[in-house]
XYZ file of C-alpha atoms in Angstrom:
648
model
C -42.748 -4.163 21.116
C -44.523 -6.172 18.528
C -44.488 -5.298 14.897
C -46.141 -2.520 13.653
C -48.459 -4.858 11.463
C -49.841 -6.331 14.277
C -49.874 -3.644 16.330
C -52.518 -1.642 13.845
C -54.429 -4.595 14.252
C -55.495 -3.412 17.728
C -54.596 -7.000 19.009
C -52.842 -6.998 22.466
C -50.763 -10.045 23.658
C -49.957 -10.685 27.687
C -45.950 -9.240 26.954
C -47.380 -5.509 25.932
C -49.549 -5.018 28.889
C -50.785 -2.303 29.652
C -52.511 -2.252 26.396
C -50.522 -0.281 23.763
C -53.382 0.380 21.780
C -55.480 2.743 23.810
C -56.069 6.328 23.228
C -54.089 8.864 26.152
C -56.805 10.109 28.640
C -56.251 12.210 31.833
C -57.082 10.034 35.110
C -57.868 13.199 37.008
C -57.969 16.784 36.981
C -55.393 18.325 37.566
C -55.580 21.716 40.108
C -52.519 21.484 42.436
C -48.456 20.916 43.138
C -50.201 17.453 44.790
C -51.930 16.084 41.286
C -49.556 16.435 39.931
C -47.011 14.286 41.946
C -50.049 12.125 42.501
C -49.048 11.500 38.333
C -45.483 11.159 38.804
C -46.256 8.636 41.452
C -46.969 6.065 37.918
C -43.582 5.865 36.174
C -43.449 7.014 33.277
C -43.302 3.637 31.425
C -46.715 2.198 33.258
C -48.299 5.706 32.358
C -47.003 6.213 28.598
C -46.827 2.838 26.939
C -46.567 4.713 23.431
C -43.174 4.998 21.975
C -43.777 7.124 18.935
C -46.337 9.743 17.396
C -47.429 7.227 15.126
C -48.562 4.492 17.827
C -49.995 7.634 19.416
C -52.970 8.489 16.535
C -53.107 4.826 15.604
C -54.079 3.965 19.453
C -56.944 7.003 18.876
C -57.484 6.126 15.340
C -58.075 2.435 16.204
C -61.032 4.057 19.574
C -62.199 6.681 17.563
C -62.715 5.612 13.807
C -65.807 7.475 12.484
C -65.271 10.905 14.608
C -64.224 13.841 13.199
C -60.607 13.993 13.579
C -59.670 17.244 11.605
C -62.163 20.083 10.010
C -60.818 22.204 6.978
C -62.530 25.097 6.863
C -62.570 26.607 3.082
C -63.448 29.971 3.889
C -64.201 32.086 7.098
C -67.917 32.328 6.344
C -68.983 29.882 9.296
C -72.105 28.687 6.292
C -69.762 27.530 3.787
C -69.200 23.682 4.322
C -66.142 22.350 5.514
C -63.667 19.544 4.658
C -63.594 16.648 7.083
C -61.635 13.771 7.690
C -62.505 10.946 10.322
C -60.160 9.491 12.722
C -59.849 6.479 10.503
C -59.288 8.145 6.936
C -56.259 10.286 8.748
C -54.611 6.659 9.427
C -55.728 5.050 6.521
C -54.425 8.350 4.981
C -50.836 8.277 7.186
C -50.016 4.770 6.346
C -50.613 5.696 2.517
C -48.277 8.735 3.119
C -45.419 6.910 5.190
C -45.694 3.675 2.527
C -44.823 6.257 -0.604
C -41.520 7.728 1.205
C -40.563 3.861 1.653
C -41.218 3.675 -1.948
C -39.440 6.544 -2.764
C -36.291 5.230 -0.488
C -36.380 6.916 2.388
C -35.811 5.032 5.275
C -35.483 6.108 9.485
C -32.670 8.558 8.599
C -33.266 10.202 5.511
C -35.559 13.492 5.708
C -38.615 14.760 3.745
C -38.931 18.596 3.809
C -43.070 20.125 4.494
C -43.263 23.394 2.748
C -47.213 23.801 3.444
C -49.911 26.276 4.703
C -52.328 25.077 6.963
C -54.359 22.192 5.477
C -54.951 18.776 6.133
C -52.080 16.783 4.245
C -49.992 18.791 6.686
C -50.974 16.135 8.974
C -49.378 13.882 6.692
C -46.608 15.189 6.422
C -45.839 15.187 9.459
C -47.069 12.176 11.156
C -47.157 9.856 7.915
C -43.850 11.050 7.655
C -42.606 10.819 10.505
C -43.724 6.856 10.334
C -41.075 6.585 7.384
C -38.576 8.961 8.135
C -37.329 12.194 9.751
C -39.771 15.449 8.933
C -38.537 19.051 8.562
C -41.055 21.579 9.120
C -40.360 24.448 6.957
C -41.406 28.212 7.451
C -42.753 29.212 3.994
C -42.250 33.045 4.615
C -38.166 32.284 4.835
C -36.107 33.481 2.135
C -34.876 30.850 -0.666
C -31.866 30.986 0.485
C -32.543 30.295 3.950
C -34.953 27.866 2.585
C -31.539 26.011 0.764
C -29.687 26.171 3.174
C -31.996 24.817 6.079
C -32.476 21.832 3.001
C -29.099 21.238 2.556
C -28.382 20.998 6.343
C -30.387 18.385 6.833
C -29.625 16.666 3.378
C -33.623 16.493 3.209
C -34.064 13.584 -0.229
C -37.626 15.196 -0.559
C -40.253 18.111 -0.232
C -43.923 17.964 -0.027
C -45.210 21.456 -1.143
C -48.532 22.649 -1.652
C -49.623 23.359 -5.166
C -51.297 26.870 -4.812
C -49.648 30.124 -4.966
C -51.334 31.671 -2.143
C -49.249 34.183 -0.683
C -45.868 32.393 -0.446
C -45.913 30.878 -3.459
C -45.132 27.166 -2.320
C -44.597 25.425 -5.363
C -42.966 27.622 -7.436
C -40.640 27.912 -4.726
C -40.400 24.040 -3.891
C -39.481 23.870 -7.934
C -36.871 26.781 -7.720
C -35.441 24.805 -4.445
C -35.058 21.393 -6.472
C -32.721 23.000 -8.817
C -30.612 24.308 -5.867
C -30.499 21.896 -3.788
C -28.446 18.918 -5.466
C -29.522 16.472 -2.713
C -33.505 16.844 -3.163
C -34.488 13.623 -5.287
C -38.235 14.294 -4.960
C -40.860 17.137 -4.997
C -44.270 16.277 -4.108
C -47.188 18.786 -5.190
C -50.076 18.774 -2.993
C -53.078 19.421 -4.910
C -55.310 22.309 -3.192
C -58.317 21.384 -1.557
C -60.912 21.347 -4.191
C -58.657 20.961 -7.146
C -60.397 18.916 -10.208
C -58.004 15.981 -11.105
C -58.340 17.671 -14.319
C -57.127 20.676 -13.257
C -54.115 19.112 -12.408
C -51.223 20.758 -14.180
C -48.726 18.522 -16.028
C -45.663 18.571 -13.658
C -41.793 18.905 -14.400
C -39.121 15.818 -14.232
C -38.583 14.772 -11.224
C -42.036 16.156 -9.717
C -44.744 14.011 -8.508
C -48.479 14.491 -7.759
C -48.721 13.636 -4.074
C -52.319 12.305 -3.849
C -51.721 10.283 -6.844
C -48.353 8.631 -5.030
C -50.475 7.832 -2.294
C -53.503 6.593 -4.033
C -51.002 3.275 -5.323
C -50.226 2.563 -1.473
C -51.597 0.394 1.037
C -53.898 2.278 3.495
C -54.093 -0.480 6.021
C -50.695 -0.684 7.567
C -46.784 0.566 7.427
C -45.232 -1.924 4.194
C -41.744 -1.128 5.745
C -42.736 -2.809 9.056
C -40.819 -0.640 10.812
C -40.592 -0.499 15.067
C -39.991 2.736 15.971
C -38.224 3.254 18.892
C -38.750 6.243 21.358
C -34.772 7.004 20.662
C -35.458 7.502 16.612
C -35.204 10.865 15.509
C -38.876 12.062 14.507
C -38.360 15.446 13.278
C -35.746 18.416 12.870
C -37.432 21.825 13.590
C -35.783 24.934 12.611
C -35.588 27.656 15.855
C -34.085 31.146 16.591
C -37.620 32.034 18.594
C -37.106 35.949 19.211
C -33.087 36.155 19.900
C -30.689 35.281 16.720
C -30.844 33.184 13.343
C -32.073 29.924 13.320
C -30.599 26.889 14.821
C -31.699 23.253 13.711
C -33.080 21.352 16.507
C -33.869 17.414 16.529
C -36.887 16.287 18.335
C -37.063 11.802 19.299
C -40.279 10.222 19.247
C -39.939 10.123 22.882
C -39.283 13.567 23.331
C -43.122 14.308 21.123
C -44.573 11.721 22.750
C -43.999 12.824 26.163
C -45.427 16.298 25.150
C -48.834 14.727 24.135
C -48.778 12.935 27.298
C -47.906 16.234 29.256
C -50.513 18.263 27.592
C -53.079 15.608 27.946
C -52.833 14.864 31.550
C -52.532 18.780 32.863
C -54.775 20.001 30.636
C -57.708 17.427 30.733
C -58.075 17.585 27.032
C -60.023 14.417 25.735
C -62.482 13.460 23.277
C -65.009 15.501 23.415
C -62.727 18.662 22.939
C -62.559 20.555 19.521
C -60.324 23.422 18.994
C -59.379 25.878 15.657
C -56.029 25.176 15.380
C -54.268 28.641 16.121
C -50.548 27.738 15.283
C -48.909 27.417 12.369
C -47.903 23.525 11.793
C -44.105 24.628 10.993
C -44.032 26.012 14.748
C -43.975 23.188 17.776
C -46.782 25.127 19.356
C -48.815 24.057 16.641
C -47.993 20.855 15.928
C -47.347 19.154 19.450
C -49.145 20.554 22.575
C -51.907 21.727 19.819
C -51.751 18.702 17.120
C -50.401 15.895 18.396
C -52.143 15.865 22.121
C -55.660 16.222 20.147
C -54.977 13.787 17.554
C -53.877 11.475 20.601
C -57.426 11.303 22.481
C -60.180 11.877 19.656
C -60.473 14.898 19.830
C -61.428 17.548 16.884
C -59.081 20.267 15.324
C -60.458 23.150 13.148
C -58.289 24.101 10.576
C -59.558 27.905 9.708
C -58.573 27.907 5.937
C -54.730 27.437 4.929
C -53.992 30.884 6.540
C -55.673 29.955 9.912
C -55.255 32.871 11.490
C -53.787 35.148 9.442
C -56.935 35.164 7.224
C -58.477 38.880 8.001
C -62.297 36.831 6.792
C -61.736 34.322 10.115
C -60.202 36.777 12.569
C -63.728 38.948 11.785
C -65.681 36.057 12.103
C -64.298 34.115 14.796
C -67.047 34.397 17.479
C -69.558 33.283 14.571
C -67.036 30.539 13.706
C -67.491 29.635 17.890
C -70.842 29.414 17.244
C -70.810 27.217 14.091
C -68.191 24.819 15.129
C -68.744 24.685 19.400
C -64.776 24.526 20.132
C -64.296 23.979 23.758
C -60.749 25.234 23.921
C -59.392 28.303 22.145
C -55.703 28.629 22.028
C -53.773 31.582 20.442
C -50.584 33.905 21.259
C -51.166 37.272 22.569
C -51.257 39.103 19.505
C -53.591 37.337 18.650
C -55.960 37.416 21.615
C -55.709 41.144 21.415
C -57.421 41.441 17.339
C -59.727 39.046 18.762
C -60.395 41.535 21.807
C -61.356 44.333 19.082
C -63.516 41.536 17.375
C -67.449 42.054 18.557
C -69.721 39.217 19.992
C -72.956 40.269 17.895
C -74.439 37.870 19.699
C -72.753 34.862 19.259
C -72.896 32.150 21.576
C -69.239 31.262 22.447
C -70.227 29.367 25.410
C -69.269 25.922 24.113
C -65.517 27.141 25.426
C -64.400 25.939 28.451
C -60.665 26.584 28.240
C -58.626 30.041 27.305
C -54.882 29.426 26.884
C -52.087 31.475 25.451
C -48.228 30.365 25.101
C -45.061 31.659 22.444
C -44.974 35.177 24.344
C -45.587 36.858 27.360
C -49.604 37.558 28.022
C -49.556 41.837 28.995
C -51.647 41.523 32.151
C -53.926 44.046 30.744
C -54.669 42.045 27.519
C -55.466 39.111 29.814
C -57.624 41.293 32.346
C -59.725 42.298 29.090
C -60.701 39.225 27.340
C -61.681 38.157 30.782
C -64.115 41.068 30.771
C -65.115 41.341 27.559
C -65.825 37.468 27.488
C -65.644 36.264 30.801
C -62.626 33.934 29.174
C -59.724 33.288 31.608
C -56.605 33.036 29.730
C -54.332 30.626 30.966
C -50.724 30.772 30.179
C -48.717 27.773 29.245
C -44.547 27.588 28.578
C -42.907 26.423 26.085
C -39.813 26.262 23.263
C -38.797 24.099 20.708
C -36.028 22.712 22.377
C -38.424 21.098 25.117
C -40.650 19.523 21.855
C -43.159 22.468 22.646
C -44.538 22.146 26.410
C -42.477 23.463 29.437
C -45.086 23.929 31.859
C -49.132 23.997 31.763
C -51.887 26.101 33.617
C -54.391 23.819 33.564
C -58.525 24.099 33.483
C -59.928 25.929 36.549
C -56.898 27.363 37.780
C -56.776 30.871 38.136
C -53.943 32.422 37.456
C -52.244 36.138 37.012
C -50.466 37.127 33.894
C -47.249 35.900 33.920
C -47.926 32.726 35.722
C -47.467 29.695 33.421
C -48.556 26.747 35.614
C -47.131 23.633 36.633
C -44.245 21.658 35.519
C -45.171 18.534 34.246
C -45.065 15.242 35.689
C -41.808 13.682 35.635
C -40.416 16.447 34.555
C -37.487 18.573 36.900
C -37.077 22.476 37.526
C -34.099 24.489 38.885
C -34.100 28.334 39.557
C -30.218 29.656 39.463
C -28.489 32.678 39.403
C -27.278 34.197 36.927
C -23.504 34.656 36.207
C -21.437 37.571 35.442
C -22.344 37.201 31.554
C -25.934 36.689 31.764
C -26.009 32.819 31.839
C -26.597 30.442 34.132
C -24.614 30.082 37.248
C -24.329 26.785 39.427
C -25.734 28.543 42.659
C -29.738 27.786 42.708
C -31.925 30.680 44.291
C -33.636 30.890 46.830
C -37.520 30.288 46.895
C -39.932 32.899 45.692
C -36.595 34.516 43.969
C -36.100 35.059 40.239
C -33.524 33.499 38.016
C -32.824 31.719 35.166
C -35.119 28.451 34.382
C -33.185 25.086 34.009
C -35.209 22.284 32.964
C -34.270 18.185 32.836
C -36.895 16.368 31.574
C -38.153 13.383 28.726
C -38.966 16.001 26.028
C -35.710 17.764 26.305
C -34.284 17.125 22.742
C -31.143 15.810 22.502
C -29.160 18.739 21.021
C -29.185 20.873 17.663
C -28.198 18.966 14.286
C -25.047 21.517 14.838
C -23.270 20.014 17.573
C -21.194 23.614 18.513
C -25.229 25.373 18.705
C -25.812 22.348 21.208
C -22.802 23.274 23.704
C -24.405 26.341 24.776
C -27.922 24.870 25.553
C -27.260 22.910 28.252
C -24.857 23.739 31.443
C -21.834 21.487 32.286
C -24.356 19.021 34.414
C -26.687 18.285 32.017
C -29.924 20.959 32.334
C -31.255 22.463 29.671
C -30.622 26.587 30.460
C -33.628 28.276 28.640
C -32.461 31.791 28.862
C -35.793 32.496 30.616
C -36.094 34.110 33.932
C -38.631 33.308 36.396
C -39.186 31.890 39.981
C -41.562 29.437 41.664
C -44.043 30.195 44.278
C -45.051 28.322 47.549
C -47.766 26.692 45.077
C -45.227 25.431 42.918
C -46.284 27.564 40.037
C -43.725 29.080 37.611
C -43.897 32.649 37.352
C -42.246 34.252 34.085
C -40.214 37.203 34.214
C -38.882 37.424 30.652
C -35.730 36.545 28.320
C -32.557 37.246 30.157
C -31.622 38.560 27.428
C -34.540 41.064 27.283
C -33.711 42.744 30.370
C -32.925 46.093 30.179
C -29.620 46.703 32.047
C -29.249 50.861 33.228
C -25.801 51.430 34.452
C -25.906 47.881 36.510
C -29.447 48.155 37.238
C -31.876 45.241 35.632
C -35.363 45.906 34.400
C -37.816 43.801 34.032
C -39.260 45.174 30.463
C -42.727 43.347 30.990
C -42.851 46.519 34.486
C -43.009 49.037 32.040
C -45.137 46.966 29.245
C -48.016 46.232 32.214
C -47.750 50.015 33.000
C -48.229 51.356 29.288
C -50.926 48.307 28.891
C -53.090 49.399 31.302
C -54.003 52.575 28.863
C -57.726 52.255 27.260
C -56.060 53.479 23.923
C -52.565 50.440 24.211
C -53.737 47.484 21.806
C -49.935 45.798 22.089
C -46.491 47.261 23.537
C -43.371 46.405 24.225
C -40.024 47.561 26.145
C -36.484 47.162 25.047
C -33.290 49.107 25.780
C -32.024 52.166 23.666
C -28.363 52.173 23.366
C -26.750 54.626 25.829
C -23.070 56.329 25.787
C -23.388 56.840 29.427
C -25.792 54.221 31.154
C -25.519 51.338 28.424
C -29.150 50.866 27.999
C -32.323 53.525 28.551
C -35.974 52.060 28.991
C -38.059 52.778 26.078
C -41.387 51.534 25.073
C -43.149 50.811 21.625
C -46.628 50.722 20.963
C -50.030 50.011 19.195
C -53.719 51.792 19.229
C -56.429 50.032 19.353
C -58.725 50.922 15.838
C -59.893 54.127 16.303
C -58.753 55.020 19.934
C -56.087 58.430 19.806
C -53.099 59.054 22.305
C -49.936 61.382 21.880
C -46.603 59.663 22.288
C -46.256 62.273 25.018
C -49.522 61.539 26.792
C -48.680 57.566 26.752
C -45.154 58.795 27.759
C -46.716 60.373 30.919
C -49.177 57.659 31.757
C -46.696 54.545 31.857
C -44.307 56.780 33.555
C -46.359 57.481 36.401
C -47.043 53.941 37.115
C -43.233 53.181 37.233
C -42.566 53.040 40.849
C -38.574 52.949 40.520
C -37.007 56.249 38.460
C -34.426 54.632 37.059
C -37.249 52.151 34.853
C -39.037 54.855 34.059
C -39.132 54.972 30.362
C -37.252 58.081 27.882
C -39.856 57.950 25.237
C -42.836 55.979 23.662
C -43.347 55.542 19.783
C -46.384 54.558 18.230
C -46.123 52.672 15.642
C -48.602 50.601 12.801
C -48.003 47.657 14.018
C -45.171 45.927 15.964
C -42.887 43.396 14.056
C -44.000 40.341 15.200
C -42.034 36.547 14.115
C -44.314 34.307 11.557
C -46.389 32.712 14.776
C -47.297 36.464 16.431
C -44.433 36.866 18.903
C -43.691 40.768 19.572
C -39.140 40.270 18.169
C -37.751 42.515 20.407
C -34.245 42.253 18.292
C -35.930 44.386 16.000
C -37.019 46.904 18.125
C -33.907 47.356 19.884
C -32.252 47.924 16.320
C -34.903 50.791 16.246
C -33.972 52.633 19.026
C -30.779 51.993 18.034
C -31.334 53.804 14.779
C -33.752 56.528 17.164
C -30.759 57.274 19.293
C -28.238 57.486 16.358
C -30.692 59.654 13.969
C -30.694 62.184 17.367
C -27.323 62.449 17.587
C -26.857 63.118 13.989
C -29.172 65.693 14.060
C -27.604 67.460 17.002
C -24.313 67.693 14.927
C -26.374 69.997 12.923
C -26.370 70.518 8.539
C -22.834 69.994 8.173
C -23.048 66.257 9.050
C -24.636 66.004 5.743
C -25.960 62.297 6.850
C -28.400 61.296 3.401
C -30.476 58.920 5.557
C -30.034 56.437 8.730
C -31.054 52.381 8.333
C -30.363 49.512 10.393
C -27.728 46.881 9.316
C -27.186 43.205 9.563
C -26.076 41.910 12.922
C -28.204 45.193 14.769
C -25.810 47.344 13.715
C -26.811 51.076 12.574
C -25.708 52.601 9.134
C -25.144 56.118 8.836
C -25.055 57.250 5.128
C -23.187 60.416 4.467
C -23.850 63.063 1.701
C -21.550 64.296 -0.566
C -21.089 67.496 0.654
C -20.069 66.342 4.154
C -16.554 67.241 5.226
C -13.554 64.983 6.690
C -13.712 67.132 9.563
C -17.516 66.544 9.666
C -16.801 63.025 9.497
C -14.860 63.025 12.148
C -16.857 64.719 14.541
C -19.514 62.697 13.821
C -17.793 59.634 14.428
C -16.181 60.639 17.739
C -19.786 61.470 19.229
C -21.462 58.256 17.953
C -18.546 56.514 19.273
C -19.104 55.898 22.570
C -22.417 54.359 21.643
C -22.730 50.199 22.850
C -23.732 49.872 19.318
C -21.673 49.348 16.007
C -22.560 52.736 13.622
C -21.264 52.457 10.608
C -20.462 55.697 8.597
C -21.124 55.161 4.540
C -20.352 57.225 1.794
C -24.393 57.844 0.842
């Protein structure tokens, strides 16, 4: 590999053939189980010259100089005019950002910390940093003392936080996090877009003004002259998805670059595509399949304001924001897609999109059935987790698909469907085709274990695949169909089921915006179906009228659900996926709140409230009697849930 000077130079020599400095383009279409081994026919080294996500942009930077490479949108009134930054001010802009961390001592194994909205030094962050050192995405909405203690994990030397308030205060928190975390040498404000130099507020010891670090670095190459190799650790996300706390997963340059590549050759995506970036950029989803595979071919990301799409002003104006900035792909989770559903054309021309997908959660078939209708947008559904550097499988352009189907495994990349064992994992004994199991994956973007070495002995099985805790099964197409978490199925007395049944059934009502099924704790069965649920604006149903509907559209009696709530809103993680562990600590509390009530006044319970760890608290008033007590606790006993009994 020839030095990274002389690589930015765009100069090939006869030992790096094929050229290492061209942008990734698909070679075909891709529309079958036969393109895609028609790909896998190249290996992998012929195909994907690039070694790291730097070399990746550089390649596009170096073909695509004066195009638009990212959009900041200031506003979500589609007349207001952007931000924009050209393919060859992001380099110039990276190689400023990577030269600074050198400066600042951090070298290939030290990590800087990104505590940032959506804006465009995210994009330095990450991939300038990444040229330097190891990046940590963080989630701004954590608590400090998750934020600490993700920090001091990693031993991160310093943070690059965004100097507005906004609504998760960044840099008051980035200041607050210096103080506890004795390890973090540097703090780096980023001044907001817009911000006067004179506006600049005078900063603390051992604070520095980003922009201004920058400004004193070379633009035109990496000062370090560092070769990165595919093995070097790029990045250490932080994961938990939708079942427990958050684990700390390492990602290798190989393991992002192979994503890019992925998402590039299934999907088609190439220069001429734009897309409003609808993932937050601590969250792979937004950074890999969505960032890094448009950065890597030319093509155009619209950043809508640092809230993307949590900003109420774009979500209203997103068809006019279509119209203004002619996206050709738009990409969003469910949750999403369904505000946008309630959202009204008014005449907007949307036609410059060519390409619907949804990924992060499971797309309700109804949701899916109604874009379509209202917009005449297929959604295609794409898989994928942190652990697999954010791309599992892709549904590419002009293949149809139904909900639940999330396309073709990449290139290169191997699937296994296997039973599952007496506890829920994965067993050795593969299924047979058509049937449903648990999804095992080897492949280049599996990472290569959690920065917690004891989290990493459960990820993989004693052979080497990655065991995603997902259920699904292939079809004679050789798509993967998905059939939700393992862990999500509701188990009745020894009878599984499927929870996304009973949320297509309860979906299919014209008043269901979102729903979702978990298990109620049972004394006698273990789990009961139950279902959750959110009304469109203005549309009316009775809990006992949804009750009825989804019920009668449940084929099997035993899946039939016990009850429907309707709530606000469903709790959702910080990228829109529905978190079932929260619901199921609601029915837990449901359940336990009946059975308190049947034991009638003398229980004297004060009030009912979920616990750490899904456990239930009862607390008790002070006129209930030991006897009360203890009549309480033997009929909550035989609950599958911990209840706690408090003095209240």
């Amino acid at each position: 590999m020839p030095s990274t000077a002389r690589a930015a130079s765009g100069a090939a020599t006869t030992a790096e053939w094929p050229p290492r400095h061209l942008p990734l383009a698909a070679p075909f279409p891709v529309r079958s189980r036969a393109d895609i081994a028609r790909l896998a026919a190249t290996p992998l080294a012929q195909a994907l010259p690039a070694r790291s996500t730097y070399e990746l942009i550089r390649n596009a930077a170096l073909a695509f100089g004066d195009k638009a490479a990212l959009t900041f949108l200031r506003d979500g009134n589609p007349d207001t005019p952007p931000l924009r930054w050209t393919y060859a001010e992001l380099l110039a802009r990276m190689h400023q950002t990577a030269n600074a961390l050198h400066a600042l001592g951090l070298g290939p194994t030290d990590t800087v910390a990104a505590l940032l909205p959506g804006c465009l030094e995210y994009h330095l962050a990450h991939w300038g940093g990444q040229a330097a050192c190891i990046v940590q995405p963080l989630n701004p909405l954590l608590t400090e003392d998750k934020l600490a203690a993700l920090l001091q994990a990693t031993g991160a030397k310093a943070l690059i936080a965004y100097g507005a308030p906004e609504d998760a205060d960044y840099w008051a928190k980035a200041l607050r996090l210096q103080a506890r975390v004795p390890g973090l040498q540097h703090v780096l404000r980023v001044a907001p877009h817009d911000e006067a130099p004179a506006d600049a507020p005078v900063l603390p010891p051992g604070a520095l003004h980003f922009q201004e670090v920058l400004a004193a670095q070379p633009d035109d190459r990496l000062v370090s002259g560092r070769v990165i190799a595919a093995e070097d650790v790029a990045a250490c996300f932080h994961t938990g998805g939708t079942t427990g706390a958050p684990k700390l997963a390492l990602h290798t340059h190989g393991n992002q670059v192979f994503t890019a590549w992925a998402s590039v050759v299934t999907q088609g995506t190439n220069s001429a595509d734009v897309g409003i970036a609808g993932f937050p950029l601590f969250h792979v989803a937004g950074v890999l399949p969505g960032a890094l595979a448009s950065l890597s071919t030319g093509a155009e990301i619209v950043i809508p304001t640092t809230l993307l799409m949590r900003n109420r002003e774009v979500v209203r104006n997103y068809w006019k924001l279509v119209e203004r900035y002619r996206p050709t792909v738009l990409a969003a989770v469910p949750t999403m897609l369904a505000a946008l559903a309630n959202v009204p054309l008014d005449g907007a021309d949307i036609s410059s999109i060519t390409y619907c997908r949804t990924g992060a959660a499971p797309l309700p078939a109804e949701l899916g059935a109604r874009f379509e209708r209202l917009f005449g947008l297929h959604v295609h559904e794409s898989f994928g987790m942190t652990e697999m550097a954010g791309i599992s499988s892709v549904t590419p352009r002009g293949v149809h698909a139904p909900a639940g189907c999330v396309g073709f495994v990449p290139p290169h990349a191997q699937v296994r469907i296997v039973a599952l064992d007496a506890q829920g994992g994965a067993s050795e004994r593969e299924v047979a085709p058509g049937e449903t199991g648990m999804v095992l994956f080897k492949s280049p973007n599996v990472f290569p274990g959690y920065l917690d070495p004891r989290d990493s002995a459960k990820a993989f099985t004693p052979d080497g695949w990655l065991a995603t805790g997902d259920l699904g099964r292939l079809d004679e197409q050789g798509l993967l169909h998905l059939a939700g978490r393992a862990k999500d199925l509701i188990i009745r007395g020894g009878h599984n089921i499927d929870p996304g049944m009973l949320e297509d059934a309860l979906g299919a009502h014209p008043a269901v915006q979102t729903c979702a099924a978990v298990g109620a704790p049972d004394a006698y069965a273990g789990e009961l179906p139950v279902l959750f649920a959110t009304l469109r604006p203005g549309a009316e149903a009775t809990e006992a009228e949804l009750l009825a509907f989804a019920s009668a559209r449940v084929d099997e009696p035993p899946a039939r659900p016990k009850w429907v709530a309707v709530l606000p809103a469903l709790p959702t993680t910080n990228v829109g996926k529905i978190y079932k562990p929260e619901l199921r600590q609601m029915a837990a509390v449901a359940v336990v709140r009946q059975i308190v009530a049947g034991q009638g006044e003398d229980a004297g319970a004060a009030r009912i409230e979920p616990e750490a760890a899904a456990d239930v608290a009862v607390y008790l008033g002070a006129g209930c009697t030991d006897a009360a007590r203890e009549t309480l606790q033997a009929a909550l006993a035989p609950l599958p849930v911990k209840v706690h009994l408090r003095d209240g």
